[in-house]
Coordinates of C-alpha atoms (C1' of nucleotides) in Angstrom, one line a residue:
Chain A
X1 CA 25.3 -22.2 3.3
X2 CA 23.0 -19.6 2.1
X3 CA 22.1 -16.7 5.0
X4 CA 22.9 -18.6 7.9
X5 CA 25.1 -15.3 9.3
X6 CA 22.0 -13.5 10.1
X7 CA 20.2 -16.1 12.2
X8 CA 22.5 -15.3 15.0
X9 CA 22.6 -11.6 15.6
X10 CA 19.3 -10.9 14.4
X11 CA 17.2 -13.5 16.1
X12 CA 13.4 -12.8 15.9
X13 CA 12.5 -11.5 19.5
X14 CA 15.9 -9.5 19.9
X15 CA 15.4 -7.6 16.5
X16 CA 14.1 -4.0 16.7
X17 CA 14.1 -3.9 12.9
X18 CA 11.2 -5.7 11.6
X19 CA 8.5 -4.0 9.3
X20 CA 7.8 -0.3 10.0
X21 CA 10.5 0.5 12.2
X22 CA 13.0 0.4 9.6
X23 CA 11.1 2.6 7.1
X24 CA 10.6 6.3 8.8
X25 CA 7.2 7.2 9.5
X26 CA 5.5 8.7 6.1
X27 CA 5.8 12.6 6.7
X28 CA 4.0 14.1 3.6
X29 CA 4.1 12.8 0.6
X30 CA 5.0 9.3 0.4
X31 CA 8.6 7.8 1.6
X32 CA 7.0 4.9 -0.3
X33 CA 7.3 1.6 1.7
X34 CA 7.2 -0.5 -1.3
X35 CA 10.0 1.7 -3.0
X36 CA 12.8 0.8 -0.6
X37 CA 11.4 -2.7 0.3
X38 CA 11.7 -3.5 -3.8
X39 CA 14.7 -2.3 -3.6
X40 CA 16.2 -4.2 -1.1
X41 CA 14.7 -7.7 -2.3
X42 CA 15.9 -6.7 -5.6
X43 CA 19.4 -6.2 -4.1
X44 CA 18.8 -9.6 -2.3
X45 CA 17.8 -11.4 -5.3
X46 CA 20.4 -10.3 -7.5
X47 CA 23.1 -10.5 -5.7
X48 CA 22.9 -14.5 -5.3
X49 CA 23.8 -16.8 -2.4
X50 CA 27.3 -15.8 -2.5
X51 CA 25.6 -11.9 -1.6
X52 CA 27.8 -10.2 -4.2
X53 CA 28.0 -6.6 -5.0
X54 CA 24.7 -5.7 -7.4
X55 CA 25.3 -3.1 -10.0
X56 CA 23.0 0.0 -10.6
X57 CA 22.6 -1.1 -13.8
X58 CA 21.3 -4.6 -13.2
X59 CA 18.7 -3.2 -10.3
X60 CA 17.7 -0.4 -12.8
X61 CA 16.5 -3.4 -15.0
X62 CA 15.4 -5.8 -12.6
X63 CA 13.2 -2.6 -11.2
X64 CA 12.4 -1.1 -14.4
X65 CA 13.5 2.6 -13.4
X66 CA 16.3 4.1 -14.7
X67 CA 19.7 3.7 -13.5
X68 CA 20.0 7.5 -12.3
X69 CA 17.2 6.7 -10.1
X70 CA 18.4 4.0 -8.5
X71 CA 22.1 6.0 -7.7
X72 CA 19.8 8.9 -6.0
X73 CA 17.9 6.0 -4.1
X74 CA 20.9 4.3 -3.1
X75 CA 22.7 6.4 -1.8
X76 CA 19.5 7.8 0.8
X77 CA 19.3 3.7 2.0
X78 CA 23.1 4.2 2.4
X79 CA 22.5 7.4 4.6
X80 CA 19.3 5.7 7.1
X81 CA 20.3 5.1 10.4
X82 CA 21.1 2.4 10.2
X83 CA 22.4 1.9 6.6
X84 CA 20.5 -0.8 4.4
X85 CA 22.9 -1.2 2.0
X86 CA 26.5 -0.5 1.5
X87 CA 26.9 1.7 -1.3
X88 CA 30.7 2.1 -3.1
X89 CA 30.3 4.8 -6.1
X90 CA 31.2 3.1 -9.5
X91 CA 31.6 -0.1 -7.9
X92 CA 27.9 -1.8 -6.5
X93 CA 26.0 -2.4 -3.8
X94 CA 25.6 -5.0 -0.5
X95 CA 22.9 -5.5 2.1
X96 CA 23.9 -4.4 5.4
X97 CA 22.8 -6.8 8.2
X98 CA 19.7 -4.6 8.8
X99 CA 18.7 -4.2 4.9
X100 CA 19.3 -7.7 4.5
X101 CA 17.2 -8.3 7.7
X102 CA 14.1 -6.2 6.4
X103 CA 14.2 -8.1 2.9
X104 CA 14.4 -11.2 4.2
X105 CA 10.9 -10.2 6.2
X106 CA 9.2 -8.8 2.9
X107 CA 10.5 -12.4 1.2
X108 CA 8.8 -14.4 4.0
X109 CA 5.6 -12.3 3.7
X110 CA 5.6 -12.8 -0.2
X111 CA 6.1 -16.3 0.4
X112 CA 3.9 -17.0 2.9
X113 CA 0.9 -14.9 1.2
X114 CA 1.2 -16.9 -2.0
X115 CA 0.9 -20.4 0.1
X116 CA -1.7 -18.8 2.0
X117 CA -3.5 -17.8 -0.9
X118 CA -2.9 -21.3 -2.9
X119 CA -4.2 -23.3 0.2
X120 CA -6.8 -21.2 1.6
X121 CA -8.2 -18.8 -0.6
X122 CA -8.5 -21.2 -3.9
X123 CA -5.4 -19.7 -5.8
X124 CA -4.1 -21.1 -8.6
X125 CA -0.1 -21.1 -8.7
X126 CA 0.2 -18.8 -11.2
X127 CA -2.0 -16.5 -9.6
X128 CA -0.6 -15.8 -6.6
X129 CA 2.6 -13.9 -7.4
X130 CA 0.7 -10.6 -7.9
X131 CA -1.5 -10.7 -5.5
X132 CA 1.5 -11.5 -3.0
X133 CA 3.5 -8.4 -4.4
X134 CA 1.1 -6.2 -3.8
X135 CA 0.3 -7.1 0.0
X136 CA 3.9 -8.0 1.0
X137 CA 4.8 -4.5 1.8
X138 CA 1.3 -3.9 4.1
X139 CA 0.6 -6.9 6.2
X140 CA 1.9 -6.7 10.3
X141 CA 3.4 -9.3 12.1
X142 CA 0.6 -10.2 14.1
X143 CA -1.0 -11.0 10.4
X144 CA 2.1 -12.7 9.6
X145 CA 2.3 -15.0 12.4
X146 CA -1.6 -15.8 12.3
X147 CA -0.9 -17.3 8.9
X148 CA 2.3 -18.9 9.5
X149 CA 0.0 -20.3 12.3
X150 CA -2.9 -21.5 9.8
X151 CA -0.3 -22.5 7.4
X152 CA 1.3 -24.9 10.2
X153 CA 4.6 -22.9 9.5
X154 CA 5.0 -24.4 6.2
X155 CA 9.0 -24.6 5.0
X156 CA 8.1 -23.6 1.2
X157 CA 5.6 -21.7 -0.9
X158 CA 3.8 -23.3 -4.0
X159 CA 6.4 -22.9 -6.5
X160 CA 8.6 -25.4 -4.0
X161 CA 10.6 -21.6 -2.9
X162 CA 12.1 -22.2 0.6
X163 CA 10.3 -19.7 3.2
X164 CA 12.4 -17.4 5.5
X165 CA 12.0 -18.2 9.4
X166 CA 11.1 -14.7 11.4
X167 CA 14.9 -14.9 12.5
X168 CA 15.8 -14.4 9.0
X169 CA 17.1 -17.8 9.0
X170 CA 17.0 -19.3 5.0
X171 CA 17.9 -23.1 4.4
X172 CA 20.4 -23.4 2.5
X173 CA 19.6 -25.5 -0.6
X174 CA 22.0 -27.1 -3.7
X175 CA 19.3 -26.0 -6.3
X176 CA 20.5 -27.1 -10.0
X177 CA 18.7 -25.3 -13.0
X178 CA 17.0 -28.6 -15.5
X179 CA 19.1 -27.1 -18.3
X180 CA 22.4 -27.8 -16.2
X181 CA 21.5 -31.8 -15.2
X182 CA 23.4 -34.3 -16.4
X183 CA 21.3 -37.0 -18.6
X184 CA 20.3 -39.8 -16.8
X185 CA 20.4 -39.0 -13.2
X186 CA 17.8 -39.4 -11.5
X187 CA 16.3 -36.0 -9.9
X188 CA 13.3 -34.1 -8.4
X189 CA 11.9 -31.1 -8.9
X190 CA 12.5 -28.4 -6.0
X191 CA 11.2 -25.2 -7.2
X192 CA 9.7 -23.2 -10.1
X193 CA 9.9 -19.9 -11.6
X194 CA 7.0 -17.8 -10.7
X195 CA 7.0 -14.8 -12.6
X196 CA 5.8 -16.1 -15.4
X197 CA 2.2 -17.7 -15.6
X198 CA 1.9 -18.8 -18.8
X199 CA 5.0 -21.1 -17.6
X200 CA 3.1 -21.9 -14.6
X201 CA 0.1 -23.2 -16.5
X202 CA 2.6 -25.2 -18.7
X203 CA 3.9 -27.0 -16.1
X204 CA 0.5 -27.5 -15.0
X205 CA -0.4 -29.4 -18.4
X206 CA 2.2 -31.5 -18.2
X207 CA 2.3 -32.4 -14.4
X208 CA 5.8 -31.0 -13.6
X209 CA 5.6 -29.3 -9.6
X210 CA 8.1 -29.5 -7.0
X211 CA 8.4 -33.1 -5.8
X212 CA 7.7 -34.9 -8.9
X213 CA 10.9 -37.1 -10.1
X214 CA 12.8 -36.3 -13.1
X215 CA 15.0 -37.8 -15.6
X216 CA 16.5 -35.8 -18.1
X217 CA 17.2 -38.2 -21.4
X218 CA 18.5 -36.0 -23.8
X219 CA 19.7 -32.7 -24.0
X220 CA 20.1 -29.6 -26.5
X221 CA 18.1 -30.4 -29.9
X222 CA 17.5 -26.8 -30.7
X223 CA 18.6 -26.2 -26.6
X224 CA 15.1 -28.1 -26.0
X225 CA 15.8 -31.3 -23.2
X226 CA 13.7 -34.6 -23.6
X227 CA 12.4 -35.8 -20.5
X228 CA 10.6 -38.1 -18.2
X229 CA 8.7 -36.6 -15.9
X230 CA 7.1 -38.7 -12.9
X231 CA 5.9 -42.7 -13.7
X232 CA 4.9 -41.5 -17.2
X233 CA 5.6 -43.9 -19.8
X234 CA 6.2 -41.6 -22.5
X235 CA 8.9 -38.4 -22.7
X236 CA 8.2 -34.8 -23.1
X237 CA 10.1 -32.2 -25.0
X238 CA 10.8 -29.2 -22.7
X239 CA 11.8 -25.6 -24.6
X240 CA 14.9 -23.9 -23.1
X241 CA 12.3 -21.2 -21.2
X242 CA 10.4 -24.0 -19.7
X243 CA 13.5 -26.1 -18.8
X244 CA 14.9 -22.7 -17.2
X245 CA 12.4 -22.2 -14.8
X246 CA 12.8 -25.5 -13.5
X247 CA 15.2 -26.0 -10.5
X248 CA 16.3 -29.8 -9.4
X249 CA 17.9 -31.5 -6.4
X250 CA 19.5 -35.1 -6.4
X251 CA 17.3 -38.2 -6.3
Chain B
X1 CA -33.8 3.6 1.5
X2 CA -29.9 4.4 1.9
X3 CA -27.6 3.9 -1.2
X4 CA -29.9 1.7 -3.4
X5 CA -29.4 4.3 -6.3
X6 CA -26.3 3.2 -6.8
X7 CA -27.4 -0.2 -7.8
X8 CA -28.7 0.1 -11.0
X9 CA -26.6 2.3 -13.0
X10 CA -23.4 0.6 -11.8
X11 CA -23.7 -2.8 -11.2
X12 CA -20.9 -5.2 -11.1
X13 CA -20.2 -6.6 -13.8
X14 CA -20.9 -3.4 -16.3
X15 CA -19.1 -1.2 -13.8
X16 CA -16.2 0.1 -14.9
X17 CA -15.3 1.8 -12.3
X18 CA -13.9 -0.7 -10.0
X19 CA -10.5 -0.2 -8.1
X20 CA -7.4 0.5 -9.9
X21 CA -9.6 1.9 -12.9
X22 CA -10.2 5.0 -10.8
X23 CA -7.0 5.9 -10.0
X24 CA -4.4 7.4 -12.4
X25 CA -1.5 4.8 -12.9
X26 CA 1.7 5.9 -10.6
X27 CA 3.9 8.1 -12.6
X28 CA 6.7 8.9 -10.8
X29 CA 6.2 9.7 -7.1
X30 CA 2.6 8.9 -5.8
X31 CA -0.7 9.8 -6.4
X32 CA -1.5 7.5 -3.4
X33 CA -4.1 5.2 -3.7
X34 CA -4.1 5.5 0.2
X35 CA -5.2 8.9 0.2
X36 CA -7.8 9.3 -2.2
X37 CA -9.7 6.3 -0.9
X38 CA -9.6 8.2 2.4
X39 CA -11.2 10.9 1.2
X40 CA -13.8 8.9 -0.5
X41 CA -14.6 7.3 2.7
X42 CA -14.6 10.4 4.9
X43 CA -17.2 11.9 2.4
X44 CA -19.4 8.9 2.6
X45 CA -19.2 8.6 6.8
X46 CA -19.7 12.1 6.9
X47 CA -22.4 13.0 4.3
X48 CA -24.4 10.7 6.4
X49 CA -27.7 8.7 5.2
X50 CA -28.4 11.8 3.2
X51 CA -25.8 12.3 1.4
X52 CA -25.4 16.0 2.6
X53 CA -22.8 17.8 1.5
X54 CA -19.9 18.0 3.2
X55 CA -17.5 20.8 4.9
X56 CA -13.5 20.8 4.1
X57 CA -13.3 21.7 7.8
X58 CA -14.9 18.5 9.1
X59 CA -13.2 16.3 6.3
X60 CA -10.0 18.0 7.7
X61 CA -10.9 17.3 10.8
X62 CA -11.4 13.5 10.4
X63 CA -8.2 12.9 8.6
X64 CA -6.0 14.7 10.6
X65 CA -4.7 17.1 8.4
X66 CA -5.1 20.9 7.7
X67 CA -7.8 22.3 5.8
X68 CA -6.2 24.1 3.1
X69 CA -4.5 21.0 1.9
X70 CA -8.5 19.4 1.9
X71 CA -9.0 21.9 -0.7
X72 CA -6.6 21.4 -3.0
X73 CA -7.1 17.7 -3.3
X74 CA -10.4 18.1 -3.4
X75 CA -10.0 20.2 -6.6
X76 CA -8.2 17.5 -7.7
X77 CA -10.5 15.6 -7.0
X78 CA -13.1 17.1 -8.5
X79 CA -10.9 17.8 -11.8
X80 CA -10.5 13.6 -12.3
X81 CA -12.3 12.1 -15.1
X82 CA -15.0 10.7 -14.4
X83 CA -15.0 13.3 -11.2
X84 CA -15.1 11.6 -8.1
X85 CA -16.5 14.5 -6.0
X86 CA -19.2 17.6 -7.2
X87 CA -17.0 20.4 -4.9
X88 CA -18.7 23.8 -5.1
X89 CA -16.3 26.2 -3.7
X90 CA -16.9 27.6 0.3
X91 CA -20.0 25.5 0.0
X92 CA -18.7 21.7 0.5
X93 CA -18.6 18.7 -1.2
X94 CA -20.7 15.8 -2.1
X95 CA -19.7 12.1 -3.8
X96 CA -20.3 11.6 -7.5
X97 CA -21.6 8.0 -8.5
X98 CA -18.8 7.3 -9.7
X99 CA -16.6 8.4 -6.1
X100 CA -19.5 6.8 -4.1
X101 CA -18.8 3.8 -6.1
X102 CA -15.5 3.7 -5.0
X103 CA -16.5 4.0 -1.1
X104 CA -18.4 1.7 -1.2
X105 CA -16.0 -0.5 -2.7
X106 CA -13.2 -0.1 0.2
X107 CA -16.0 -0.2 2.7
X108 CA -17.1 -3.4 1.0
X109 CA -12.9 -4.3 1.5
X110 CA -12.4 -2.6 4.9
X111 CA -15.7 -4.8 6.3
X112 CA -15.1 -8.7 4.8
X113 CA -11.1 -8.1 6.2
X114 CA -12.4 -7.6 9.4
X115 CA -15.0 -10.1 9.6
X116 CA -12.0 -12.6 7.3
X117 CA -9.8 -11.9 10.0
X118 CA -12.2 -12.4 12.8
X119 CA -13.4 -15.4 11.5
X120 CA -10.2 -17.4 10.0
X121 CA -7.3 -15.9 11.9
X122 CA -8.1 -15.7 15.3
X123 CA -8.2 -12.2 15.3
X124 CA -10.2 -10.3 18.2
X125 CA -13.0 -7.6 17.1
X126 CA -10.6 -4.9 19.0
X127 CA -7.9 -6.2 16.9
X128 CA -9.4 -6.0 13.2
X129 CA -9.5 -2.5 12.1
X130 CA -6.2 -1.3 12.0
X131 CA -5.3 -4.4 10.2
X132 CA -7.8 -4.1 7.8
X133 CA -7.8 -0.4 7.6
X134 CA -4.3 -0.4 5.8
X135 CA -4.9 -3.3 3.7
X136 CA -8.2 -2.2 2.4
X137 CA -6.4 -0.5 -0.3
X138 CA -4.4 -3.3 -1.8
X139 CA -6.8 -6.4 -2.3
X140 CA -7.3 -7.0 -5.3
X141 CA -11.0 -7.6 -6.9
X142 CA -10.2 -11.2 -7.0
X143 CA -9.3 -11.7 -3.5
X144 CA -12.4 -9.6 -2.9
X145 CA -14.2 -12.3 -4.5
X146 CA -12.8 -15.2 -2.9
X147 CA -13.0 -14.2 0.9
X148 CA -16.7 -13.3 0.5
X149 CA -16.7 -16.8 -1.1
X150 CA -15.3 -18.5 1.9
X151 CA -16.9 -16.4 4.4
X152 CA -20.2 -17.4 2.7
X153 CA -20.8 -13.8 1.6
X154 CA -21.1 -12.6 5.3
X155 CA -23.7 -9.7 5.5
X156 CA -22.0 -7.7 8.4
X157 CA -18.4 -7.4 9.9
X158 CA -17.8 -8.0 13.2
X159 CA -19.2 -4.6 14.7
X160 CA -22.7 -5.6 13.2
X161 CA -22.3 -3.0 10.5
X162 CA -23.3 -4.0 7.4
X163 CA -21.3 -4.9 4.0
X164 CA -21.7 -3.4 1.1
X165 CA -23.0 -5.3 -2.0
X166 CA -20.3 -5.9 -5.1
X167 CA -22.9 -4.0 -6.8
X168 CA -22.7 -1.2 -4.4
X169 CA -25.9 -2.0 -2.6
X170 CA -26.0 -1.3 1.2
X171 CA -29.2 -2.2 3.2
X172 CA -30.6 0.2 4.9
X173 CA -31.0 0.0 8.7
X174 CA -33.1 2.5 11.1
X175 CA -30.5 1.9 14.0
X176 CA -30.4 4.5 17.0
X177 CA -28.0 5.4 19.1
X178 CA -28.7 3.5 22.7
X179 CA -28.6 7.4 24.8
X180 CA -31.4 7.9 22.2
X181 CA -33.3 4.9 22.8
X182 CA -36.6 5.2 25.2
X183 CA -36.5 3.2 28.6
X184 CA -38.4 0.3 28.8
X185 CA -38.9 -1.0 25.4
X186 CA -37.0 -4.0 24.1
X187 CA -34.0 -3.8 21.7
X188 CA -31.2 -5.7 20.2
X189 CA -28.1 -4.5 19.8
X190 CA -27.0 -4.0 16.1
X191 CA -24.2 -2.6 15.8
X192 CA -20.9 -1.5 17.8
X193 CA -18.3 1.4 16.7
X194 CA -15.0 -0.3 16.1
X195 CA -12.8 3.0 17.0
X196 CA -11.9 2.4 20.3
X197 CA -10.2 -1.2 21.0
X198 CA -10.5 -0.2 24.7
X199 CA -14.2 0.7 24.3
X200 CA -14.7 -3.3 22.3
X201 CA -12.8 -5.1 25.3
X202 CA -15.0 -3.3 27.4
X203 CA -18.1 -4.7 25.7
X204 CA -16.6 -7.8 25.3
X205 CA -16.1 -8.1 29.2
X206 CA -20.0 -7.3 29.8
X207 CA -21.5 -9.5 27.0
X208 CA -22.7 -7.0 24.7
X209 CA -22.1 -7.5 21.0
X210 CA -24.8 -7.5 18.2
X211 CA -27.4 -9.3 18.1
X212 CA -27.7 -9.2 22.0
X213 CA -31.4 -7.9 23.7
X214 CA -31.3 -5.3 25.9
X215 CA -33.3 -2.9 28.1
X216 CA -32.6 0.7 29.3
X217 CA -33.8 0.5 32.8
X218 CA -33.1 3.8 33.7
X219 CA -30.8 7.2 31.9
X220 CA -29.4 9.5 32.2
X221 CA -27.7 9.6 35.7
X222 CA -24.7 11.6 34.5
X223 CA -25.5 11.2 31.7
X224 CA -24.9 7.1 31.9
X225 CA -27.7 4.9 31.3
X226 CA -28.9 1.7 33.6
X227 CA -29.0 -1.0 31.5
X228 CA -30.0 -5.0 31.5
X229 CA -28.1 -7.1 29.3
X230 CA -29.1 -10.3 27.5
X231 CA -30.8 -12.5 30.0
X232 CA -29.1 -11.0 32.8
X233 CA -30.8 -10.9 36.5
X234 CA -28.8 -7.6 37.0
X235 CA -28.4 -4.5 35.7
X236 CA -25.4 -2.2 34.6
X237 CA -24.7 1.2 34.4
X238 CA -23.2 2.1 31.0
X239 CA -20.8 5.1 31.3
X240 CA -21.7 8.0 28.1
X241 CA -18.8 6.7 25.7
X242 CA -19.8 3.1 26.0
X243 CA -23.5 3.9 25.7
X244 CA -22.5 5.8 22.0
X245 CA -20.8 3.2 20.6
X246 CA -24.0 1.0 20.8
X247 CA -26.6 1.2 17.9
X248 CA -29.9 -0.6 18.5
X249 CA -32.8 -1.8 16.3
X250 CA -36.7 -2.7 18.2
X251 CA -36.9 -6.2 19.4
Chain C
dT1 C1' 49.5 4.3 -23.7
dA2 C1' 45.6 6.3 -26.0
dG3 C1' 41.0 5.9 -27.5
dT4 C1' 36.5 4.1 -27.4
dT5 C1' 32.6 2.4 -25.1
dA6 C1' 29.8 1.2 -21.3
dA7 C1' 28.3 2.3 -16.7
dA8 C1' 27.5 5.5 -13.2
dT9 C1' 26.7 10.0 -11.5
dT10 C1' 25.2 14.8 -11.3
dA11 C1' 22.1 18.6 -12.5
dG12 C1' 17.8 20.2 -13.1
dG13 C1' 12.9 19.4 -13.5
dA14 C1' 8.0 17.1 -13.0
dA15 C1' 4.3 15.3 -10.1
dT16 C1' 2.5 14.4 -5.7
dG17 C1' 0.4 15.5 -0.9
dC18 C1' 1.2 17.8 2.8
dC19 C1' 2.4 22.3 5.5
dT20 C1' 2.2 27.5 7.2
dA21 C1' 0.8 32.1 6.5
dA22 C1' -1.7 35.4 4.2
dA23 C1' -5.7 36.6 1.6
dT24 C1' -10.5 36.0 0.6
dT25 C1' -15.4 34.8 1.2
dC26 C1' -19.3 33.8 3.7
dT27 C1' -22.4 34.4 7.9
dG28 C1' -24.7 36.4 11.6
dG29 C1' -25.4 40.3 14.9
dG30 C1' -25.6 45.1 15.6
Chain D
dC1 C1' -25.9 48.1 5.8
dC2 C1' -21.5 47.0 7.9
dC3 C1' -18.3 44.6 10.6
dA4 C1' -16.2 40.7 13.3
dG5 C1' -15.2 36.2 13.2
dA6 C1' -15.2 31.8 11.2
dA7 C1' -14.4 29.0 7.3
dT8 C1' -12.2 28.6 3.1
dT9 C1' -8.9 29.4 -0.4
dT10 C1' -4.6 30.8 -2.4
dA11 C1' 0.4 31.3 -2.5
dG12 C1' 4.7 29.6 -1.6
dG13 C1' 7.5 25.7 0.4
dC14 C1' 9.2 21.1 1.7
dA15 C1' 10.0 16.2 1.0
dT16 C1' 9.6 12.4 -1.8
dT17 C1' 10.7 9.4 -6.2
dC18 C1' 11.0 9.5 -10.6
dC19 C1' 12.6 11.4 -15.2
dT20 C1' 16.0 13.3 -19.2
dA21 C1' 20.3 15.2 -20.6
dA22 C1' 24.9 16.0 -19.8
dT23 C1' 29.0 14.8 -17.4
dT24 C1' 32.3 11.9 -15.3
dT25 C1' 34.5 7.5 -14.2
dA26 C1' 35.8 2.9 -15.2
dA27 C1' 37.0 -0.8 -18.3
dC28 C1' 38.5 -2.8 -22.3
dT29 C1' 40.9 -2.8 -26.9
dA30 C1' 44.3 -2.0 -30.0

DNA sequence: TAGTTAAATTAGGAATGCCTAAATTCTGGG
DNA sequence: CCCAGAATTTAGGCATTCCTAATTTAACTA
């Protein structure tokens, strides 16, 4: 399973590490919020389900700063009391408990915003992601639960992304990228890429959203993948960066 | 009237001038959004209906900080293109269209998230500033757009106080403070100051909110006022801090 | 094992917003 | 007019996050 450690010892009321406590109090200048919650959900993203050591390198990237940056940064979330991460020179990075704690809660307001957003406020799919971004870092947990509340406590955001719990609970999920399915099984969709809009409005066009069915038919002419998507008669030619941003479960 | 000179010259749509416009991209560390907005808005509160200028000391004052760091960033301020404040030295400072634009922009934000929160997320009027005081900064133009949309453009927050236009435009209102008002003539409460949580569950508990008549029976007894509320039989003494948080307009 | 290359770190510097302490300027009363 | 006091400004510093350039470390190849 995916984060299922963390439910236990940092259950929701019992956790004294949830939004601003973790980040000290702005003295001056700015001990920017943002900075070390990107950070952290970059550390969580890139590091996978198995939670394997990130390198500078591949954060410096992903965050679009340059890797002597992130060393100097790192190793400041390695000194806070407590530590987010758990830095070894030369050899990566790991979430602590607490750092995996705090972006888990930035992932849950991200995701929660952009099905908020898409529900209530008129948002197209592809618009949300920005918007979400922005706010994730700002909203309280009294706002947080009021939407959870609206939402119902929904389990995913539009792109079909499972939503964190306030434990920090995250189902686990057998995900499959579209490029990886065998021919002639029979799947569904159970998420989308959404960093990308122009993919997003693709998708659109062609009707392809998280719990439509799926058959891949044929694979790799020019890494392309011909497919049936939903009750449609007639098959559609995916390119590789559309296929890519499609994950699939078992039908 | 009070800022209808705003109107013309920038209105929406050939406004340039709108959020992130005004403020220089992030370079490294921060030139916070945050902060300058604050400014903005402490020039605009404080200026008054009049526009008068405004001393560093009082701008200090209101945000908490010292007064020499006031006058550097108001240089700063001053030195932006297009300026954002006309700051003569020792004398005080005033808004430039183009900084007034700006107020009036996160006031515009600051007042639909209250009366967005109030309205949609269960949110009590003692509750909604803080909340929307931090994320008055962040929303983008869009969102702006679509809350007013499902609010039905709303033309006050929750306090009664009124929203700015897109445009800029704020109607103007003759209110008085209640200590001001003379005894025996009929008013209606039109706006409350949001400040004090304490202050709004106080009003909450005795029924007064805009839009409510009322009639000072008698004043200044220590300096409270006797008051009858509504439709009332009975009367109420107001203590002094109650009394001037309530704005009033003639019935 | 030695050499080359890639990755990571350190050193030093810029921009920002705030601070304190020490000038400086304005204002009002003799 | 001059001086005391208040308001304001300047000078110098701190903390923050980012940068470039130079160095060090690790990894891979022959």
């Amino acid at each position: 399973m995916f984060f299922e450690t963390v439910a236990g010892p940092f259950a929701a009321a019992a956790c004294p590490l949830l939004s601003s406590n973790l980040v000290p109090p702005k003295k001056h200048g700015p001990y920017t919020t943002e900075s070390v919650d990107d950070y952290l959900k970059a550390i969580l993203e890139l590091g996978g389900p198995q939670e394997e050591q990130v390198a500078g390198n591949s954060l410096a990237h992903h965050l679009g700063i340059r890797a002597a940056s992130v060393t100097g940064m790192l190793q400041k979330l390695a000194a806070q009391k407590p530590p987010l991460v758990k830095y070894e020179k030369h050899r990566g990075v790991r979430l602590t408990p607490a750092g995996k704690m705090r972006a888990l809660e930035v992932l849950r307001h991200h995701r929660l915003l952009e099905r908020f957003l898409h529900d209530f406020l008129d948002y197209s799919w592809d618009e949300v992601h920005d918007e979400a971004e922005r706010l994730e870092h700002f909203i309280s947990e009294k706002l947080e639960d009021r939407i959870a509340a609206k939402l119902g406590d929904p389990e995913t955001d539009p792109h079909g992304h499972p939503i964190p719990e306030r434990s920090g609970a995250l189902p686990a999920r057998q995900e499959v990228l579209l490029p990886r399915w065998a021919c002639g099984i029979p799947a569904v969709v159970s998420s989308v890429s959404d960093h990308d809009p122009s993919l997003l409005r693709e998708m659109t066009r062609l009707g392809l959203k998280p719990g439509v069915a799926i058959t891949v038919e044929a694979g790799t002419r020019n890494a392309s993948l011909l497919v049936r998507i939903g009750d449609r008669a007639d098959r559609v030619r995916l390119s590789q960066s559309l296929a890519s941003g499609i994950s699939v479960l078992p039908r």
